Amino acid sequence: MATLFQGLGIVTPSFSSSNSFDSNNFLIPSRRSLSERRDGIFVVRSDARVSQTLKTGARKHELLVPNAVATKGGSSVASTSKPGHELLLFEALREGLEEEMERDPCVCVMGEDVGHYGGSYKVTKGLATKFGDLRVLDTPIAENAFTGMGIGAAMTGLRPVVEGMNMGFLLLAFNQISNNCGMLHYTSGGQFKIPIVIRGPGGVGRQLGAEHSQRLESYFQSIPGIQMVACSTPYNAKGLMKAAIRSENPVILFEHVLLYNLKERIPDEEYVLSLEEAEMVRPGEHVTILTYSRMRYHVMQAAKTLVNKGYDPEVIDIRSLKPFDLYTIGNSVKKTHRVLIVEECMRTGGIGASLTAAITENFHDYLDAPIVCLSSQDVPTPYAGTLEEWTVVQPAQIVTAVEQLCQ
Amino acid sequence: MSPIQNSKGIIIPDQHSAPNVAYTTVIFVSSQTMSKFVSIFFRLKSNTNFADSLRRTSLRNLNVRNLMHNRYSVSFPLLCPHRCSSTTASIQDQTIDFPGGAVEFIPDMRFISESPKARIPCYRVLDDNGQPILGHNFVQISKEVAVKMYTNMVTLRSMDTIFYEAQRQGRISFYVTAIGEEAINVASAAALAVDDVVFPQYREAGVLLWRGFTLQEFANQLFSNKYDNGKGRQMPAHYGSNKHNYFTVASTIATQISHAVGAAYSLKMDKKDACAVTYFGDGGSSEGDFHAALNFAAVTEAPVIFICRNNGWAISTPISDQFRSDGVVAKGQAYGVRSIRVDGNDALAIYSAIQTARQMAVTEERPILIEALTYRVGHHTTSDDSTKYRPANEIEWWRVVRDPVARFRKWIEKNGWWNDTAESELIRNLRQQLLHTIQVAESVEKPSLADAFSDVYDVPPSNLREQEQWLKEIVTKQPQEYPANIYV
């Protein structure tokens, strides 16, 4: 494709006044299609249960080339000829953040232990040394106050990135996020904008206990005025981080505790993704599986099994949790007529619940079967490993659901 | 650092000294432990005997826990003549390195009282009759500034009276008066610079008035018409104007305090010659945001001025039910913030204190806490009847005897800058003007339907555009079900 990556200046698609399902709606030159994505070796390392390397069919199989010089990244498959560099997801986030901080002196970071400690998940490692203590600010433990501080700084011209050490802690900042972050641009009549990014790890981890395993996207989704995105790969993590920082709206970027050590090869060139777009992970014909964040990997694992059983699932990583990319989702539903939503949120009031409502409202006529939504149960996440595993949707359940849906 | 006097003769306390305790820092000594801290301050008596110095050196090697117990006196029977009960300097010569700095330890268990011996005194310039108190020191103001301050205070008072009446007549739905707090509003605004960013609570319309917000603009916001800066989205009295560096009022209590610290941080990063200023009441100081924000401001050395309008009442909650500390000013030192208590009904005192505070905040990059003692003469809002929880004669007393406007008037009249003719003319003009603004604002159309959906984001996303479209269709199809002045 001639234009492989999005232009640097184009971050959000400019909306025309026509119907949102018009295919000419998006003015972005291209989205990185799956065929290009498949060139990278995609290794899921952190999660011991998903250890296979996913090499999808369209990829040209490069034979071992005996190079005199050892290649970077330790990959034995002709990496010298491949563009880009390999890194882990938290490094991708850091790279995105660092590039934005270099590009715009107004970008600053604040949060607990983000300074010289480098952040609890090392996303801000090295930034304090590079940019100084004032731009990478260590805050006392008062989430509501430092989120409020970020909002005040944003209203006076800075572009703060507020880190919640764990998304669950942002419940303490709910007042500032809902009443001020989401509302002040509106209630001030557009006089004061709040280009803040609130990010942090959330989701069910490995035995972190109920308080540290929360899915805040369910609670925040109703707040008017904010945008929510969830990253799942190093590629989209960097792209979404950059897009969120450049956005004039307050954006909440959801990362997942278990995905920080994912490794992927990402382009050297600068790229920014769109905040409102979903990602086509695997095109298919039989069923549309909508998912995001860590569940993407459970879905892809289930997809392998399904392919072996003869099904052809279409997997979409919705990425944009607020607003939903109903364009991509709609096209998929029109093609497959069956929808399965796989999420980590709880059944009641989760992202899946809203997505089910949105799809039913808009695409009811295209559905051959009721939408199935697989979510966690409405229980606090238990500590015991076995119990914790049972609260999260597993690939086997996904396979069963697809089989039932496609009967 | 010895106490310094600035050019205005105002004493600024020594940064390192703690009040009420006399310390002299004498010697710089390096620590035996691998401490991060550069120096330990301790006190040496000029004549120490051998026994004392022996004890001192051996004690330094003891671990902390031993020192805390009375084994201290038992372990050194030879040194009984110098037991702890004598509380001589030699026994108190020991300090321990804790994270955060060296702390002197004492053998007797001393609880710090929950209330100080005397309340923190209040800075005041004019007495109740508007006469300067002997021995006063204050920032001199020119005739122009004084007259402008006075006229603004009177305008605020008239505005409050007339708009309150309008609410009672049903012409607007809601209003918040600042009666009794005109001096805080106007004098503080006068002492600030135009670049200083203001984060108000909701009883600071006078600050906006001083900065140039017109009476018509106030009326437009109250009537939520299409000329309102906020496009009709906020309740009346929730003003906001980026042109005047006055951030839109949010109904949430004390959230603006954190915002101010963030703004100060932003100004500091940009190295601007400006500070952030935030206002809140006695009730607001109970919110978590207040405490965390003060803490942050001190830690980040942010140029922010915290102005607490301690007016005695948080709706119906009196001070005694709000906190048990010596007001709000006592909390400043607890967070490492320099603070002062001022007579909130004395315009000159407020002006002087705020101007000095601003100077400190900007040049020294530090937060300042100012507690302005005053009284909320009016009701909390138009939804409140304060006679239900406080005696009417108390309100009356504060309204008449302690009126800040009358007090300042006496002072400017004494200076020959004001007289009765000017007063009656001002009042008459104001009344006419205000009634006119109400008439005009009432007749202007309300914001259009599109304004319900714009500015939620920078660009409306598809779901909002859908919702707007749907609503438009419904309103156009059945106009009789909707008010006539809805503009689609």
PDB file of N, CA and C in Angstrom, chain A residues 72-101:
ATOM      1  N   LYS A  72      19.653  -8.195  15.383  1.00  0.00           N
ATOM      2  CA  LYS A  72      19.113  -7.528  16.586  1.00  0.00           C
ATOM      3  C   LYS A  72      17.834  -8.216  17.003  1.00  0.00           C
ATOM      4  N   GLY A  73      17.600  -8.309  18.280  1.00  0.00           N
ATOM      5  CA  GLY A  73      16.307  -8.810  18.762  1.00  0.00           C
ATOM      6  C   GLY A  73      16.276 -10.309  18.942  1.00  0.00           C
ATOM      7  N   GLY A  74      17.366 -10.952  18.561  1.00  0.00           N
ATOM      8  CA  GLY A  74      17.442 -12.389  18.849  1.00  0.00           C
ATOM      9  C   GLY A  74      16.576 -13.271  17.966  1.00  0.00           C
ATOM     10  N   SER A  75      15.930 -12.702  16.993  1.00  0.00           N
ATOM     11  CA  SER A  75      15.067 -13.530  16.149  1.00  0.00           C
ATOM     12  C   SER A  75      15.891 -14.146  15.031  1.00  0.00           C
ATOM     13  N   SER A  76      15.704 -15.439  14.814  1.00  0.00           N
ATOM     14  CA  SER A  76      16.552 -16.085  13.824  1.00  0.00           C
ATOM     15  C   SER A  76      16.015 -15.937  12.416  1.00  0.00           C
ATOM     16  N   VAL A  77      14.856 -15.407  12.289  1.00  0.00           N
ATOM     17  CA  VAL A  77      14.271 -15.317  10.962  1.00  0.00           C
ATOM     18  C   VAL A  77      14.510 -13.948  10.364  1.00  0.00           C
ATOM     19  N   ALA A  78      15.511 -13.877   9.533  1.00  0.00           N
ATOM     20  CA  ALA A  78      15.874 -12.726   8.693  1.00  0.00           C
ATOM     21  C   ALA A  78      15.374 -11.374   9.194  1.00  0.00           C
ATOM     22  N   SER A  79      15.782 -10.975  10.379  1.00  0.00           N
ATOM     23  CA  SER A  79      15.261  -9.712  10.877  1.00  0.00           C
ATOM     24  C   SER A  79      15.994  -8.513  10.314  1.00  0.00           C
ATOM     25  N   THR A  80      17.135  -8.728   9.688  1.00  0.00           N
ATOM     26  CA  THR A  80      17.838  -7.563   9.143  1.00  0.00           C
ATOM     27  C   THR A  80      17.057  -6.949   8.010  1.00  0.00           C
ATOM     28  N   SER A  81      16.344  -7.775   7.286  1.00  0.00           N
ATOM     29  CA  SER A  81      15.617  -7.207   6.161  1.00  0.00           C
ATOM     30  C   SER A  81      14.266  -6.646   6.595  1.00  0.00           C
ATOM     31  N   LYS A  82      13.865  -6.947   7.789  1.00  0.00           N
ATOM     32  CA  LYS A  82      12.556  -6.469   8.268  1.00  0.00           C
ATOM     33  C   LYS A  82      12.703  -5.099   8.898  1.00  0.00           C
ATOM     34  N   PRO A  83      11.755  -4.230   8.601  1.00  0.00           N
ATOM     35  CA  PRO A  83      11.828  -2.895   9.196  1.00  0.00           C
ATOM     36  C   PRO A  83      11.343  -2.929  10.648  1.00  0.00           C
ATOM     37  N   GLY A  84      11.640  -1.867  11.370  1.00  0.00           N
ATOM     38  CA  GLY A  84      11.074  -1.737  12.702  1.00  0.00           C
ATOM     39  C   GLY A  84      11.998  -2.289  13.778  1.00  0.00           C
ATOM     40  N   HIS A  85      11.519  -2.197  14.998  1.00  0.00           N
ATOM     41  CA  HIS A  85      12.300  -2.688  16.123  1.00  0.00           C
ATOM     42  C   HIS A  85      11.360  -3.397  17.077  1.00  0.00           C
ATOM     43  N   GLU A  86      11.948  -4.336  17.811  1.00  0.00           N
ATOM     44  CA  GLU A  86      11.138  -5.140  18.719  1.00  0.00           C
ATOM     45  C   GLU A  86      11.142  -4.530  20.095  1.00  0.00           C
ATOM     46  N   LEU A  87       9.998  -4.512  20.724  1.00  0.00           N
ATOM     47  CA  LEU A  87      10.006  -4.101  22.123  1.00  0.00           C
ATOM     48  C   LEU A  87       8.783  -4.640  22.858  1.00  0.00           C
ATOM     49  N   LEU A  88       8.809  -4.465  24.161  1.00  0.00           N
ATOM     50  CA  LEU A  88       7.708  -4.936  24.980  1.00  0.00           C
ATOM     51  C   LEU A  88       6.650  -3.845  25.075  1.00  0.00           C
ATOM     52  N   LEU A  89       5.460  -4.211  25.484  1.00  0.00           N
ATOM     53  CA  LEU A  89       4.350  -3.260  25.472  1.00  0.00           C
ATOM     54  C   LEU A  89       4.613  -2.053  26.361  1.00  0.00           C
ATOM     55  N   PHE A  90       5.187  -2.289  27.538  1.00  0.00           N
ATOM     56  CA  PHE A  90       5.408  -1.125  28.400  1.00  0.00           C
ATOM     57  C   PHE A  90       6.476  -0.211  27.809  1.00  0.00           C
ATOM     58  N   GLU A  91       7.417  -0.812  27.056  1.00  0.00           N
ATOM     59  CA  GLU A  91       8.417   0.016  26.383  1.00  0.00           C
ATOM     60  C   GLU A  91       7.779   0.804  25.239  1.00  0.00           C
ATOM     61  N   ALA A  92       6.805   0.174  24.590  1.00  0.00           N
ATOM     62  CA  ALA A  92       6.110   0.886  23.512  1.00  0.00           C
ATOM     63  C   ALA A  92       5.362   2.089  24.063  1.00  0.00           C
ATOM     64  N   LEU A  93       4.716   1.897  25.223  1.00  0.00           N
ATOM     65  CA  LEU A  93       4.023   3.021  25.856  1.00  0.00           C
ATOM     66  C   LEU A  93       5.020   4.122  26.187  1.00  0.00           C
ATOM     67  N   ARG A  94       6.157   3.703  26.706  1.00  0.00           N
ATOM     68  CA  ARG A  94       7.153   4.692  27.079  1.00  0.00           C
ATOM     69  C   ARG A  94       7.683   5.427  25.863  1.00  0.00           C
ATOM     70  N   GLU A  95       7.868   4.670  24.791  1.00  0.00           N
ATOM     71  CA  GLU A  95       8.373   5.295  23.567  1.00  0.00           C
ATOM     72  C   GLU A  95       7.387   6.339  23.063  1.00  0.00           C
ATOM     73  N   GLY A  96       6.120   5.964  23.077  1.00  0.00           N
ATOM     74  CA  GLY A  96       5.095   6.918  22.635  1.00  0.00           C
ATOM     75  C   GLY A  96       5.102   8.160  23.504  1.00  0.00           C
ATOM     76  N   LEU A  97       5.166   7.941  24.804  1.00  0.00           N
ATOM     77  CA  LEU A  97       5.148   9.056  25.758  1.00  0.00           C
ATOM     78  C   LEU A  97       6.382   9.925  25.577  1.00  0.00           C
ATOM     79  N   GLU A  98       7.523   9.288  25.392  1.00  0.00           N
ATOM     80  CA  GLU A  98       8.770  10.034  25.252  1.00  0.00           C
ATOM     81  C   GLU A  98       8.765  10.863  23.978  1.00  0.00           C
ATOM     82  N   GLU A  99       8.293  10.258  22.897  1.00  0.00           N
ATOM     83  CA  GLU A  99       8.248  11.011  21.643  1.00  0.00           C
ATOM     84  C   GLU A  99       7.343  12.225  21.774  1.00  0.00           C
ATOM     85  N   GLU A 100       6.202  12.053  22.430  1.00  0.00           N
ATOM     86  CA  GLU A 100       5.292  13.181  22.590  1.00  0.00           C
ATOM     87  C   GLU A 100       5.876  14.243  23.503  1.00  0.00           C
ATOM     88  N   MET A 101       6.615  13.822  24.518  1.00  0.00           N
ATOM     89  CA  MET A 101       7.215  14.800  25.422  1.00  0.00           C
ATOM     90  C   MET A 101       8.307  15.588  24.728  1.00  0.00           C
TER      91      MET A 101
END
